[in-house]
Short mmCIF file of C-alpha atoms and ligand atoms in Angstrom, two decimals:
data_model
loop_
_atom_site.label_atom_id
_atom_site.label_comp_id
_atom_site.label_asym_id
_atom_site.label_seq_id
_atom_site.Cartn_x
_atom_site.Cartn_y
_atom_site.Cartn_z
CA UNK C 1465 -23.76 104.66 98.03
CA UNK C 1466 -22.61 100.96 98.37
CA UNK C 1467 -18.95 100.27 97.50
CA UNK C 1468 -18.40 98.07 94.49
CA UNK C 1469 -14.87 96.86 94.26
CA UNK C 1470 -13.31 97.06 91.02
CA UNK C 1471 -11.06 94.47 89.07
CA UNK C 1472 -9.04 95.04 86.11
CA UNK C 1473 -6.69 92.17 84.48
CA UNK C 1474 -5.47 91.96 81.09
CA UNK C 1475 -3.92 89.30 78.51
CA UNK C 1476 -1.06 90.25 75.83
CA UNK C 1477 -1.80 89.36 72.58
CA UNK C 1478 1.64 88.10 72.02
CA UNK C 1479 0.87 84.52 70.54
CA UNK C 1480 -1.87 81.93 70.33
CA UNK C 1481 -4.09 81.64 73.87
CA UNK C 1482 -3.18 78.28 75.59
CA UNK C 1483 -4.46 76.10 78.34
CA UNK C 1484 -2.47 78.18 81.15
CA UNK C 1485 -4.14 81.61 80.15
CA UNK C 1486 -7.48 79.71 80.35
CA UNK C 1487 -6.97 77.98 83.59
CA UNK C 1488 -4.64 80.71 85.24
CA UNK C 1489 -6.69 83.87 84.09
CA UNK C 1490 -9.55 83.61 81.73
CA UNK C 1491 -11.66 81.15 83.40
CA UNK C 1492 -10.89 82.86 86.87
CA UNK C 1493 -12.30 86.10 85.40
CA UNK C 1494 -15.93 85.09 84.79
CA UNK C 1495 -17.33 84.51 88.42
CA UNK C 1496 -15.74 88.08 89.34
CA UNK C 1497 -18.53 89.33 87.06
CA UNK C 1498 -21.09 88.67 89.66
CA UNK C 1499 -19.30 90.24 92.79
CA UNK C 1500 -17.08 93.05 91.19
CA UNK C 1501 -17.37 95.69 88.66
CA UNK C 1502 -14.84 93.92 86.11
CA UNK C 1503 -12.69 95.54 83.47
CA UNK C 1504 -10.90 93.03 81.01
CA UNK C 1505 -8.40 94.13 78.42
CA UNK C 1506 -5.98 93.04 75.66
CA UNK C 1507 -2.93 94.68 76.48
CA UNK C 1508 -1.41 95.21 72.76
CA UNK C 1509 0.62 98.14 74.04
CA UNK C 1510 2.35 95.61 76.44
CA UNK C 1511 2.68 92.89 73.35
CA UNK C 1512 4.65 95.54 71.25
CA UNK C 1513 7.56 95.73 74.03
CA UNK C 1514 8.84 92.83 72.12
CA UNK C 1515 8.46 92.73 68.28
CA UNK C 1516 5.08 91.82 66.76
CA UNK C 1517 4.04 91.54 63.24
CA UNK C 1518 0.99 93.88 62.85
CA UNK C 1519 -1.08 91.18 61.25
CA UNK C 1520 -0.45 88.83 63.91
CA UNK C 1521 -1.19 91.52 66.44
CA UNK C 1522 -4.43 91.94 65.34
CA UNK C 1523 -5.37 88.40 64.95
CA UNK C 1524 -4.48 87.89 68.41
CA UNK C 1525 -6.13 90.80 69.93
CA UNK C 1526 -9.65 89.36 68.48
CA UNK C 1527 -8.63 85.77 69.62
CA UNK C 1528 -8.38 86.87 73.19
CA UNK C 1529 -11.78 88.77 72.96
CA UNK C 1530 -13.43 85.87 71.32
CA UNK C 1531 -11.97 83.63 74.28
CA UNK C 1532 -13.25 86.06 76.93
CA UNK C 1533 -16.52 85.96 75.50
CA UNK C 1534 -16.70 82.31 74.56
CA UNK C 1535 -15.36 81.23 78.03
CA UNK C 1536 -18.54 83.23 79.56
CA UNK C 1537 -17.58 86.96 80.06
CA UNK C 1538 -20.82 89.05 79.18
CA UNK C 1539 -19.82 92.27 77.48
CA UNK C 1540 -22.92 93.84 79.18
CA UNK C 1541 -21.50 93.12 82.56
CA UNK C 1542 -17.63 93.45 82.04
CA UNK C 1543 -15.81 95.89 79.75
CA UNK C 1544 -14.00 94.33 77.27
CA UNK C 1545 -11.63 96.49 75.19
CA UNK C 1546 -8.07 96.66 73.86
CA UNK C 1547 -5.49 98.98 75.56
CA UNK C 1548 -4.67 100.99 72.76
CA UNK C 1549 -8.18 102.44 72.55
CA UNK C 1550 -7.77 104.17 75.75
CA UNK C 1551 -4.76 106.55 75.13
CA UNK C 1552 -5.12 107.68 78.94
CA UNK C 1553 -3.00 104.25 79.63
CA UNK C 1554 0.04 105.68 77.85
CA UNK C 1555 -0.40 109.09 79.58
CA UNK C 1556 -0.73 107.86 82.96
CA UNK C 1557 2.25 105.41 82.53
CA UNK C 1558 4.53 108.19 81.41
CA UNK C 1559 3.75 110.21 84.59
CA UNK C 1560 4.36 106.81 86.64
CA UNK C 1561 7.73 106.48 84.83
CA UNK C 1562 8.71 109.70 86.47
CA UNK C 1563 7.29 108.54 89.85
CA UNK C 1564 8.79 105.11 89.84
CA UNK C 1565 12.54 104.96 90.74
CA UNK C 1566 15.24 103.12 88.58
CA UNK C 1567 16.23 100.96 91.34
CA UNK C 1568 12.82 99.42 91.57
CA UNK C 1569 12.55 98.84 88.10
CA UNK C 1570 15.95 97.01 88.00
CA UNK C 1571 14.70 94.71 90.51
CA UNK C 1572 12.15 93.46 88.28
CA UNK C 1573 12.66 89.42 87.99
CA UNK C 1574 10.73 89.22 84.85
CA UNK C 1575 12.76 91.92 83.05
CA UNK C 1576 15.77 89.97 83.83
CA UNK C 1577 14.38 86.57 82.64
CA UNK C 1578 12.84 87.99 79.53
CA UNK C 1579 15.89 90.10 78.60
CA UNK C 1580 18.25 87.39 79.57
CA UNK C 1581 21.97 87.96 78.26
CA UNK C 1582 20.56 90.46 75.84
CA UNK C 1583 19.56 93.30 78.21
CA UNK C 1584 21.22 95.95 76.30
CA UNK C 1585 19.56 95.29 73.32
CA UNK C 1586 15.72 95.02 74.35
CA UNK C 1587 13.22 97.80 73.98
CA UNK C 1588 13.07 100.61 76.53
CA UNK C 1589 9.24 99.59 76.61
CA UNK C 1590 10.08 96.23 77.77
CA UNK C 1591 12.13 97.58 80.93
CA UNK C 1592 8.94 100.18 81.77
CA UNK C 1593 6.66 97.60 81.31
CA UNK C 1594 5.61 97.41 85.09
CA UNK C 1595 4.99 101.14 84.96
CA UNK C 1596 2.41 100.78 82.09
CA UNK C 1597 0.86 97.79 84.05
CA UNK C 1598 0.48 100.05 87.04
CA UNK C 1599 -1.05 102.76 84.93
CA UNK C 1600 -3.46 99.77 83.58
CA UNK C 1601 -4.81 99.09 86.93
CA UNK C 1602 -4.64 102.72 88.75
CA UNK C 1603 -6.01 104.27 85.74
CA UNK C 1604 -9.38 102.95 86.89
CA UNK C 1605 -8.60 103.11 90.32
CA UNK C 1606 -8.85 99.21 90.55
CA UNK C 1607 -9.22 97.82 93.93
CA UNK C 1608 -8.07 94.37 93.05
CA UNK C 1609 -6.18 92.42 90.49
CA UNK C 1610 -6.41 88.59 89.78
CA UNK C 1611 -3.04 87.65 88.63
CA UNK C 1612 -0.78 84.60 88.52
CA UNK C 1613 2.19 84.38 90.88
CA UNK C 1614 4.47 85.42 88.18
CA UNK C 1615 2.66 88.85 88.30
CA UNK C 1616 2.80 89.31 92.07
CA UNK C 1617 6.19 91.38 91.80
CA UNK C 1618 4.83 93.83 89.52
CA UNK C 1619 1.51 94.36 91.43
CA UNK C 1620 3.93 95.12 94.63
CA UNK C 1621 5.61 97.65 92.28
CA UNK C 1622 2.01 99.18 91.27
CA UNK C 1623 1.17 99.48 95.04
CA UNK C 1624 4.58 101.27 95.42
CA UNK C 1625 4.14 103.67 92.55
CA UNK C 1626 0.49 104.26 94.05
CA UNK C 1627 1.83 105.13 97.36
CA UNK C 1628 4.58 107.24 96.29
CA UNK C 1629 2.40 109.10 94.11
CA UNK C 1630 -0.28 109.51 97.04
CA UNK C 1631 2.69 110.96 99.30
CA UNK C 1632 4.61 112.98 96.73
CA UNK C 1633 1.39 114.78 95.80
CA UNK C 1634 -0.37 114.74 99.31
CA UNK C 1635 -0.92 118.50 99.20
CA UNK C 1636 -2.29 118.86 95.66
CA UNK C 1637 -4.50 115.77 96.18
CA UNK C 1638 -6.01 117.48 99.63
CA UNK C 1639 -6.20 120.76 97.45
CA UNK C 1640 -8.22 119.00 94.72
CA UNK C 1641 -10.84 117.99 97.21
CA UNK C 1642 -9.66 114.46 97.90
CA UNK C 1643 -9.54 113.04 101.30
CA UNK C 1644 -7.00 110.50 102.04
CA UNK C 1645 -5.31 108.51 99.19
CA UNK C 1646 -6.03 109.32 95.53
CA UNK C 1647 -4.99 105.97 94.19
CA UNK C 1648 -5.83 102.83 96.02
CA UNK C 1649 -3.58 100.18 97.55
CA UNK C 1650 -4.35 97.49 94.77
CA UNK C 1651 -4.78 94.02 96.17
CA UNK C 1652 -3.68 90.78 94.81
CA UNK C 1653 -6.88 88.80 94.17
CA UNK C 1654 -6.75 85.13 95.04
CA UNK C 1655 -9.79 83.15 93.58
CA UNK C 1656 -9.15 79.48 94.50
CA UNK C 1657 -5.79 77.67 94.32
CA UNK C 1658 -3.41 79.55 91.68
CA UNK C 1659 -3.18 77.45 88.90
CA UNK C 1660 0.31 77.23 87.25
CA UNK C 1661 0.16 75.36 84.02
CA UNK C 1662 3.63 73.99 83.15
CA UNK C 1663 5.08 72.88 79.67
CA UNK C 1664 4.01 69.33 78.85
CA UNK C 1665 7.65 68.66 77.89
CA UNK C 1666 9.48 70.29 80.87
CA UNK C 1667 7.58 70.35 84.18
CA UNK C 1668 10.25 73.25 85.44
CA UNK C 1669 8.91 75.89 82.67
CA UNK C 1670 5.25 77.22 82.60
CA UNK C 1671 3.38 76.67 79.37
CA UNK C 1672 3.84 79.97 77.65
CA UNK C 1673 2.66 81.38 74.25
CA UNK C 1674 6.28 81.82 73.39
CA UNK C 1675 7.57 78.24 73.79
CA UNK C 1676 9.54 77.06 70.58
CA UNK C 1677 8.01 73.73 70.91
CA UNK C 1678 4.45 73.23 69.74
CA UNK C 1679 3.99 69.79 71.59
CA UNK C 1680 4.55 71.54 74.92
CA UNK C 1681 1.69 73.78 74.74
CA UNK C 1682 -2.18 73.15 74.32
CA UNK C 1683 -3.58 76.03 72.44
CA UNK C 1684 -7.17 76.96 72.79
CA UNK C 1685 -8.03 76.60 69.25
CA UNK C 1686 -6.34 73.10 68.93
CA UNK C 1687 -8.72 70.57 67.51
CA UNK C 1688 -9.48 67.59 69.46
CA UNK C 1689 -7.05 65.09 67.76
CA UNK C 1690 -4.08 67.54 68.20
CA UNK C 1691 -5.14 67.89 72.04
CA UNK C 1692 -5.09 64.03 72.39
CA UNK C 1693 -1.82 63.80 70.45
CA UNK C 1694 -0.17 66.41 72.68
CA UNK C 1695 -1.27 64.73 76.06
CA UNK C 1696 -0.44 61.27 74.90
CA UNK C 1697 3.08 62.69 74.02
CA UNK C 1698 3.42 64.69 77.23
CA UNK C 1699 6.60 63.73 79.35
CA UNK C 1700 5.83 61.59 82.40
CA UNK C 1701 8.02 59.48 84.40
CA UNK C 1702 8.53 55.55 84.81
CA UNK C 1703 6.51 55.57 88.15
CA UNK C 1704 2.72 54.85 88.42
CA UNK C 1705 0.43 57.70 89.51
CA UNK C 1706 0.69 57.86 93.33
CA UNK C 1707 -2.66 57.58 95.53
CA UNK C 1708 -1.79 60.74 97.18
CA UNK C 1709 -0.90 64.32 96.60
CA UNK C 1710 2.19 63.89 98.67
CA UNK C 1711 3.50 61.22 96.19
CA UNK C 1712 3.69 63.94 93.48
CA UNK C 1713 6.77 65.65 95.34
CA UNK C 1714 9.72 66.09 93.02
CA UNK C 1715 7.57 64.69 89.82
CA UNK C 1716 7.14 67.93 88.35
CA UNK C 1717 5.67 66.56 85.08
CA UNK C 1718 3.33 64.18 86.70
CA UNK C 1719 2.00 66.93 89.20
CA UNK C 1720 1.43 69.06 86.21
CA UNK C 1721 -0.61 66.76 84.34
CA UNK C 1722 -2.95 65.61 87.55
CA UNK C 1723 -3.06 69.27 88.44
CA UNK C 1724 -4.71 70.05 84.83
CA UNK C 1725 -7.04 67.27 85.23
CA UNK C 1726 -7.98 68.40 88.82
CA UNK C 1727 -8.70 72.03 87.28
CA UNK C 1728 -10.66 71.02 84.33
CA UNK C 1729 -12.79 68.85 86.53
CA UNK C 1730 -13.03 71.09 89.32
CA UNK C 1731 -12.05 68.30 91.44
CA UNK C 1732 -9.25 68.32 94.29
CA UNK C 1733 -5.81 66.55 93.38
CA UNK C 1734 -6.36 63.82 96.00
CA UNK C 1735 -9.87 63.19 94.49
CA UNK C 1736 -8.40 62.56 91.13
CA UNK C 1737 -5.44 60.40 92.60
CA UNK C 1738 -8.22 58.34 94.52
CA UNK C 1739 -9.55 57.28 91.00
CA UNK C 1740 -6.33 56.89 89.18
CA UNK C 1741 -3.74 56.12 91.78
CA UNK C 1742 -1.44 53.21 91.30
CA UNK C 1743 -2.61 52.94 87.50
CA UNK C 1744 -0.26 53.47 84.63
CA UNK C 1745 -0.08 56.64 82.62
CA UNK C 1746 -1.84 55.26 79.56
CA UNK C 1747 -5.62 55.04 81.00
CA UNK C 1748 -5.06 58.66 82.84
CA UNK C 1749 -3.86 60.19 79.80
CA UNK C 1750 -6.52 59.03 77.74
CA UNK C 1751 -9.05 60.26 80.42
CA UNK C 1752 -7.37 63.60 80.33
CA UNK C 1753 -7.33 63.85 76.85
CA UNK C 1754 -11.29 63.26 76.70
CA UNK C 1755 -11.79 65.81 79.31
CA UNK C 1756 -9.79 68.43 77.98
CA UNK C 1757 -11.40 68.12 74.54
CA UNK C 1758 -14.89 68.13 76.23
CA UNK C 1759 -14.13 71.36 78.15
CA UNK C 1760 -11.96 73.22 75.53
CA UNK C 1761 -13.87 72.22 72.19
CA UNK C 1762 -16.98 74.03 72.84
CA UNK C 1763 -15.03 77.19 73.77
CA UNK C 1764 -13.03 76.78 70.71
CA UNK C 1765 -16.09 76.22 68.56
CA UNK C 1766 -17.34 79.83 69.80
CA UNK C 1767 -14.10 81.44 69.33
CA UNK C 1768 -13.97 80.29 65.85
CA UNK C 1769 -17.49 81.56 65.02
CA UNK C 1770 -16.58 85.03 66.48
CA UNK C 1771 -13.21 85.63 64.91
CA UNK C 1772 -14.54 84.63 61.50
CA UNK C 1773 -16.71 87.82 61.58
CA UNK C 1774 -14.82 90.39 63.47
CA UNK C 1775 -17.84 92.78 63.20
CA UNK C 1776 -19.44 91.67 66.41
CA UNK C 1777 -16.10 92.07 68.30
CA UNK C 1778 -15.62 95.22 66.99
CA UNK C 1779 -18.88 96.72 68.26
CA UNK C 1780 -17.97 94.93 71.80
CA UNK C 1781 -14.49 96.49 71.81
CA UNK C 1782 -15.74 100.05 70.58
CA UNK C 1783 -18.40 99.91 73.38
CA UNK C 1784 -15.86 98.77 75.84
CA UNK C 1785 -13.30 101.38 75.49
CA UNK C 1786 -16.17 103.86 75.54
CA UNK C 1787 -17.16 102.65 78.82
CA UNK C 1788 -13.49 102.29 79.68
CA UNK C 1789 -13.01 106.03 78.81
CA UNK C 1790 -15.79 107.35 80.62
CA UNK C 1791 -14.07 105.88 84.03
CA UNK C 1792 -10.51 106.75 83.10
CA UNK C 1793 -11.03 110.61 81.82
CA UNK C 1794 -12.18 112.14 84.76
CA UNK C 1795 -9.50 110.34 86.81
CA UNK C 1796 -6.84 111.51 84.39
CA UNK C 1797 -8.44 115.21 84.59
CA UNK C 1798 -7.54 114.95 88.26
CA UNK C 1799 -4.31 113.64 87.80
CA UNK C 1800 -3.47 116.29 85.32
CA UNK C 1801 -4.43 118.86 87.78
CA UNK C 1802 -2.58 117.36 90.72
CA UNK C 1803 0.52 117.03 88.76
CA UNK C 1804 0.11 120.55 87.54
CA UNK C 1805 -0.32 120.38 83.98
CA UNK C 1806 -2.09 123.22 82.36
CA UNK C 1807 -5.28 122.21 80.46
N1 AQP S 1015 1.30 78.65 82.24
C1 AQP S 1015 0.17 79.37 82.89
N2 AQP S 1015 -0.28 79.14 83.95
C2 AQP S 1015 -1.44 79.77 84.53
N3 AQP S 1015 -1.28 80.90 84.15
C3 AQP S 1015 -0.91 81.48 83.25
N4 AQP S 1015 -0.70 82.87 82.58
C4 AQP S 1015 0.02 82.81 81.64
N5 AQP S 1015 0.66 81.63 81.38
C5 AQP S 1015 0.05 80.99 82.35
C6 AQP S 1015 -1.75 83.92 83.01
O1 AQP S 1015 -2.29 84.29 81.84
C7 AQP S 1015 -2.59 85.80 82.09
C8 AQP S 1015 -2.23 86.49 80.83
O2 AQP S 1015 -0.69 86.30 80.63
P1 AQP S 1015 -0.19 87.24 79.79
O3 AQP S 1015 -0.34 87.04 77.99
O4 AQP S 1015 -0.21 88.63 79.80
O5 AQP S 1015 1.54 87.22 79.63
P2 AQP S 1015 2.34 85.98 80.20
O6 AQP S 1015 1.98 85.49 81.57
O7 AQP S 1015 3.59 86.21 80.01
O8 AQP S 1015 2.02 84.69 79.10
P3 AQP S 1015 2.72 83.80 78.42
O9 AQP S 1015 1.70 82.99 77.71
O10 AQP S 1015 3.88 83.41 79.15
O11 AQP S 1015 3.14 84.90 77.14
P4 AQP S 1015 4.65 85.23 76.47
O12 AQP S 1015 5.13 83.86 76.29
O13 AQP S 1015 4.25 86.18 75.55
O14 AQP S 1015 5.43 86.01 77.48
C9 AQP S 1015 -1.56 86.23 83.35
O15 AQP S 1015 -2.65 86.34 84.27
C10 AQP S 1015 -0.84 84.93 83.65
O16 AQP S 1015 -0.54 84.90 84.99
#
C-alpha cells in the first residue's frame, strides 16, 4: 500500500485572525491537500490556557473554520474540526505529561515569553501546552507539521516525547504487534520561504492576535478602507526603498512591508524592489494597499457569508471530528494497551 504522509496543523481561536496567520499558516495549508492527508484543527483547548470569554471563543472558532474554507481548504479533502470534539487529545496529552520531563518543559522559550514576570500566576495549562501540542500531532501519527519558526522548539519537544515513548515502552510496543517505533518522528515541513509577518508599528515584534494596538495588525475581516489606512500609517524609515534585498538589512519595518508585498503577489523580494526601488514610500504603500485588498477582500466576503449562518460550518466540523476520531481511536486503543490501562 502506498504511504501517504499525514499533516496536522492548527490555529488557536484566541483572537481575530490576521495577515500573519494567513500568510504564515492558512495559505500554506491549501496546496498540501493535493500531496498529503491533511488534518486542520481549531485548537480551542490551547486557547483556554489563557482566559477566554466563552462567546468570543466560539466566535473565533467559527471564524477560523470559515477562513480555512474561504482560503481554499476543501472539507472533503481535508479533515477540519475543533480539537475539543475529539477527547482523545486530552487523554494522550495526559499520558505525555507523564513522559515529558520537567527540565524539557522549563526550557520552552514561548512559555517564558508568554508568562513573562508572572510565571507563578499563569495557568498550569500554559506550562503544559507543548505536551498537548505533541498529543495533537501524534494522536494521528502525523509525519509532518507545517509550522512557523516560533513553533520549531515545540516540534522538537514533540520528537523528544515520541522518542522517549518509543523507548520506554519498547517491549510493550513489540508485544502489541508493532514493528519498530510506535510514534513517528514528525518532521517540520518547510513549504517555501517561512513568512514571518511583523507588526506594522514595530518591526521587532511579530504580528499577533493579542497585540494591544489595532493599527499594528491587519485582520482578515478588515474592510478595504481599514486595510488601506493601516498600511498608510505603517511605520517606515526616512530612506527610499532600496533596489535590492540586501538594502533592507537593519530596516525591519521596510523589510516587513516589502516581504508582505512579495508574499501577497507571489513574487520575490528582489523582483518587487526591481519595480519600486529608489521610490518613496507613498506609491509603494498605495500599491501594497490595493494588492492586500484584492487578495483579502474575497476571502473576507466568503468568511462573512459562512459565519453568518453557522449551520454549514457545524456540519463540516461534526463530519471532520468523526473522521478525526476514526483515525485517533484505534491509535489510542493501542496506546492504552501499551501503557497498561485495563479496558
Ligand atoms: N506574524 C505571523 N507571521 C507568520 N505566521 C504567523 N503565525 C502566527 N502569527 C504569525 C502562524 O499562525 C499559526 C497559528 O498560530 P496560533 O494561533 O496557534 O498561535 P500564535 O502563533 O501564537 O498566533 P498569534 O496570532 O501570535 O496568537 P496569540 O497572540 O494568541 O499568541 C502558526 O502556524 C503560526 O506560526
